[in-house]
Short mmCIF file of C-alpha atoms in Angstrom, two decimals:
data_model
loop_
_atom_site.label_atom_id
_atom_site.label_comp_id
_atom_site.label_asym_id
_atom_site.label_seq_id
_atom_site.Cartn_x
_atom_site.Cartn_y
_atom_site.Cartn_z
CA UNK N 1 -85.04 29.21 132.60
CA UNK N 2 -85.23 26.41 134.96
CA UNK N 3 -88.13 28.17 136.79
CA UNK N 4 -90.26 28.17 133.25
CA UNK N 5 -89.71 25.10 133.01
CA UNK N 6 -91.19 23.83 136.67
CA UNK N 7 -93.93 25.65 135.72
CA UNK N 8 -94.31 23.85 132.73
CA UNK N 9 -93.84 20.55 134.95
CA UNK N 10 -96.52 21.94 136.88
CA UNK N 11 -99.05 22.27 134.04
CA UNK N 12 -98.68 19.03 132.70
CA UNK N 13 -99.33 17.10 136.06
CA UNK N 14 -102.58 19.29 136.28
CA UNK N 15 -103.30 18.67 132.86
CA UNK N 16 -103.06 15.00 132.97
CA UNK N 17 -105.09 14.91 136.25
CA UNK N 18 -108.56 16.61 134.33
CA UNK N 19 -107.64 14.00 131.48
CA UNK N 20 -107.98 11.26 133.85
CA UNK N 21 -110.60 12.88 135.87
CA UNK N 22 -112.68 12.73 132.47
CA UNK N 23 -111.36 9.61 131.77
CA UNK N 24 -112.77 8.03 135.19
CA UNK N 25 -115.74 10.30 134.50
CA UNK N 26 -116.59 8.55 131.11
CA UNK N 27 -116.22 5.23 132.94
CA UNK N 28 -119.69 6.37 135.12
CA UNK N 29 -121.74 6.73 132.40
CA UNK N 30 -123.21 3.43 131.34
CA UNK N 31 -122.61 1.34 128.04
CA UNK N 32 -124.39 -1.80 127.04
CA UNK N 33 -122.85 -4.09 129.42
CA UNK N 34 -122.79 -3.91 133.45
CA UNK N 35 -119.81 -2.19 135.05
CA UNK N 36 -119.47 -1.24 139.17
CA UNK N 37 -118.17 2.14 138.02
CA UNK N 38 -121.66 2.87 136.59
CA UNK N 39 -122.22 3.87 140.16
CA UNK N 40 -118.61 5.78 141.43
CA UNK N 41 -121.06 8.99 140.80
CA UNK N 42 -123.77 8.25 143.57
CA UNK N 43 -123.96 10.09 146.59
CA UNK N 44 -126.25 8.68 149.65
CA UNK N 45 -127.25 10.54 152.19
CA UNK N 46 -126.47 8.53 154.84
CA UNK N 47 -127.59 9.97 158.09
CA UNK N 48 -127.29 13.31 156.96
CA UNK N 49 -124.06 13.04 155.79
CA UNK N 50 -123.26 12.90 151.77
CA UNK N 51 -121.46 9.61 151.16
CA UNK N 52 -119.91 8.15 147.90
CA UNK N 53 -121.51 4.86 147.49
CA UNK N 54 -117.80 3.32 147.34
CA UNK N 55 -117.88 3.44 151.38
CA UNK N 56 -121.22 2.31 151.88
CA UNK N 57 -121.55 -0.85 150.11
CA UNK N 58 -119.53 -3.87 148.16
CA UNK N 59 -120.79 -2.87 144.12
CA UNK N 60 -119.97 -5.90 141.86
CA UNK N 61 -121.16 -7.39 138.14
CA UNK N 62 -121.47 -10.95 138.72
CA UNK N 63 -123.52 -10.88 135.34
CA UNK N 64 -123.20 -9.12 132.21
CA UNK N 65 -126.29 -7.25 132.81
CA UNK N 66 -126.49 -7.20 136.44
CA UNK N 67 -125.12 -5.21 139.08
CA UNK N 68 -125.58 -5.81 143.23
CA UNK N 69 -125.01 -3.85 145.40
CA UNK N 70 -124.37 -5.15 149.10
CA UNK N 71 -124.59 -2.12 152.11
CA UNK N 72 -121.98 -2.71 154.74
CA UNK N 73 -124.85 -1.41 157.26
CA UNK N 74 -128.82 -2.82 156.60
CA UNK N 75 -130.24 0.02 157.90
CA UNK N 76 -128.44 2.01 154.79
CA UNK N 77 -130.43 -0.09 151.71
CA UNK N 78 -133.54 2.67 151.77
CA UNK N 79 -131.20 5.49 151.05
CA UNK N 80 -129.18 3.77 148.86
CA UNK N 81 -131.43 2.48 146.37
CA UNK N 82 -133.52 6.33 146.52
CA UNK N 83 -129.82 7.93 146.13
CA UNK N 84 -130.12 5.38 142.68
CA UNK N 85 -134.00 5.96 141.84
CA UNK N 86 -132.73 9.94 141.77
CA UNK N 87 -129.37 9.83 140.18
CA UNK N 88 -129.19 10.40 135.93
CA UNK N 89 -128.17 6.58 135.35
CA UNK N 90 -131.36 5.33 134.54
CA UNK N 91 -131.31 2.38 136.34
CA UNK N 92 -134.41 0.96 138.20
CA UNK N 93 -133.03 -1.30 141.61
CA UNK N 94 -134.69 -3.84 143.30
CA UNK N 95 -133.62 -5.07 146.65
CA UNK N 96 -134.86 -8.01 149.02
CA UNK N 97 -133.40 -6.08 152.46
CA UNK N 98 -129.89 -7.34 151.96
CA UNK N 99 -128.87 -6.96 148.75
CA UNK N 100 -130.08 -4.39 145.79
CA UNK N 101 -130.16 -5.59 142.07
CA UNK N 102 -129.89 -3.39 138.85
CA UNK N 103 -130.72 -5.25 135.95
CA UNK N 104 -129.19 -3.27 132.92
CA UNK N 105 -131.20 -3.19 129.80
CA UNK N 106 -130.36 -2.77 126.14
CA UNK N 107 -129.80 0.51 125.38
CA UNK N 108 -132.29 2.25 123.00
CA UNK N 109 -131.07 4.26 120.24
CA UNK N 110 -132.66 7.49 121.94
CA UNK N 111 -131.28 6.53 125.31
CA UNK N 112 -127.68 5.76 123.68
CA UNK N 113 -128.21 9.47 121.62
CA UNK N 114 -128.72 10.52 125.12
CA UNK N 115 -125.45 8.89 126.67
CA UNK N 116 -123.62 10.47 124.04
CA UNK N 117 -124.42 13.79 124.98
CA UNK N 118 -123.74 13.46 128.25
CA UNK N 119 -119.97 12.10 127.00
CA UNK N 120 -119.37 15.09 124.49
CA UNK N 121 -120.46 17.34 127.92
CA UNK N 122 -118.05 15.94 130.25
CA UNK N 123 -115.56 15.69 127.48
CA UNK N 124 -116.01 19.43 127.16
CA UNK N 125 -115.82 20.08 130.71
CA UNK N 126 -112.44 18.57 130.64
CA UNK N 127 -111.58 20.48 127.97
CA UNK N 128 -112.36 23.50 129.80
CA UNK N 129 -110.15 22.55 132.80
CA UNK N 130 -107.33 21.83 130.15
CA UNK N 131 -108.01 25.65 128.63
CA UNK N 132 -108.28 27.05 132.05
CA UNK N 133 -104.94 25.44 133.37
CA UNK N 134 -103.23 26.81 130.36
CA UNK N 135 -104.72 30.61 131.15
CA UNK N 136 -103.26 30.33 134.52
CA UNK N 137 -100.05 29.75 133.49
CA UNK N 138 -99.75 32.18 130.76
CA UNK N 139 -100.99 34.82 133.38
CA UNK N 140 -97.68 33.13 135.49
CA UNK N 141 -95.07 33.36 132.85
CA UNK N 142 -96.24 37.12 132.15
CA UNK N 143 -96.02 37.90 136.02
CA UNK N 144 -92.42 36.20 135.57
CA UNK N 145 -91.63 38.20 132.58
CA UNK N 146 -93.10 41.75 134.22
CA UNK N 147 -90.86 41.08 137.40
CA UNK N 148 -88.02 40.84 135.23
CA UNK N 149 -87.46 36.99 136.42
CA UNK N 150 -87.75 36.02 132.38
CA UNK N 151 -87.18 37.65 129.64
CA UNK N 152 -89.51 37.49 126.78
CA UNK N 153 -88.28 35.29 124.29
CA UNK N 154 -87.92 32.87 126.95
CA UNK N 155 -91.65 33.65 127.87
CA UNK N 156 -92.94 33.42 124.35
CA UNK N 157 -91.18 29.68 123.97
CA UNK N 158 -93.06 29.28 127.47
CA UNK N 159 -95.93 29.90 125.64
CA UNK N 160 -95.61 28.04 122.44
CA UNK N 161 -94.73 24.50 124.45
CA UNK N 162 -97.63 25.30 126.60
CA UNK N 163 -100.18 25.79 123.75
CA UNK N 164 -98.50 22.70 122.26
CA UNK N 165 -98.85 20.74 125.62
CA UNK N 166 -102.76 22.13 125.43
CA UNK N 167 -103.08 20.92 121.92
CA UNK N 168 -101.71 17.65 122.94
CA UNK N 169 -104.22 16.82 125.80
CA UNK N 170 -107.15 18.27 124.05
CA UNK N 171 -106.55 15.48 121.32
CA UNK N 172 -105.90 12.83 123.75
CA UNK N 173 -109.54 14.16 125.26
CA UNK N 174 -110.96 13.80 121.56
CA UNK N 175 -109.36 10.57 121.09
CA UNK N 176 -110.75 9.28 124.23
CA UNK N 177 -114.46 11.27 123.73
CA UNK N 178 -114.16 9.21 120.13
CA UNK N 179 -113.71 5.04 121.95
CA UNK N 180 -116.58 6.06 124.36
CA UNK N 181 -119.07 7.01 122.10
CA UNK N 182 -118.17 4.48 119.74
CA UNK N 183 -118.70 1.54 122.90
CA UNK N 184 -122.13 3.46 123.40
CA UNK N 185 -123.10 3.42 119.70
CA UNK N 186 -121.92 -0.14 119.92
CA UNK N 187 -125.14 -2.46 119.40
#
């Protein structure tokens, strides 16, 4: 039994790492208001080398509706603010040679219809992960029960706390899919 249940261990630490890889997801996609993880999703290339913003550059909000961004290395502000210009944020940057500026504008109703489908899509994508976790482990507990390692009434309560452990993160997913679009819709 105690094998079962490792693998049910196992499951839930994978299925609470896609909820809080949507979860930091949903914090990349802009509300109203200015936030440094607006950017966590940009990618520079930086001398031919793909590079997370993160390690490039100092992002802060000293404003409500302004982010800066300040490279560690000068020569990096070019690709930075095209890595910006091209990413899906919508955000137009400025810079002066030091130091880039994003001013953050009110969100249009179209733009925030927009941002909400974008959510609901990563919130399915999560979703997915959760559903796809759960197939691999069913396909585990049968190899267990075909090798004779389980037997299967202990498989089938396997199964039954796994769907319930899937039902229980898919809600958390809604539940979290539900704030977000409500701080988009948010005027």
């Amino acid at each position: 039994m105690s094998i079962i249940d490792d693998f049910l261990a196992d499951t839930r630490d994978h299925m609470n790492k896609s909820v809080e890889a949507t979860r930091s997801k949903f914090g990349s996609v802009r509300t109203g208001r200015a936030s440094p993880a607006l950017l966590d999703r940009i990618v520079v290339d930086y001398y031919g080398a793909m590079t997370p913003l993160k390690q490039l550059a100092t992002v802060s909000a000293p404003e409500a509706r302004l982010l800066t961004v300040q490279p560690y290395d000068k020569n990096s502000v070019k690709a930075i603010e095209r890595a910006i210009l091209e990413s899906d944020i919508g955000l137009t940057p400025n810079n002066d040679g030091n130091i880039i500026r994003m001013q953050i504008p009110e969100l249009t109703e179209e733009r925030r219809k927009q941002l909400v489908k974008v959510v609901r899509g990563l919130a399915e994508e999560g979703k997915v992960a959760i559903r796809n976790i759960r197939r691999d482990t069913m396909h585990d507990l049968r190899e267990l029960r075909d090798a004779g390692e389980a037997g299967s009434d202990d498989e089938h309560r396997a199964e039954e706390a796994l769907q319930k452990l899937t039902d229980e993160k898919t809600k958390e997913l809604d539940a979290l899919l539900k704030s977000k679009e409500e701080e988009i819709l948010e005027v």
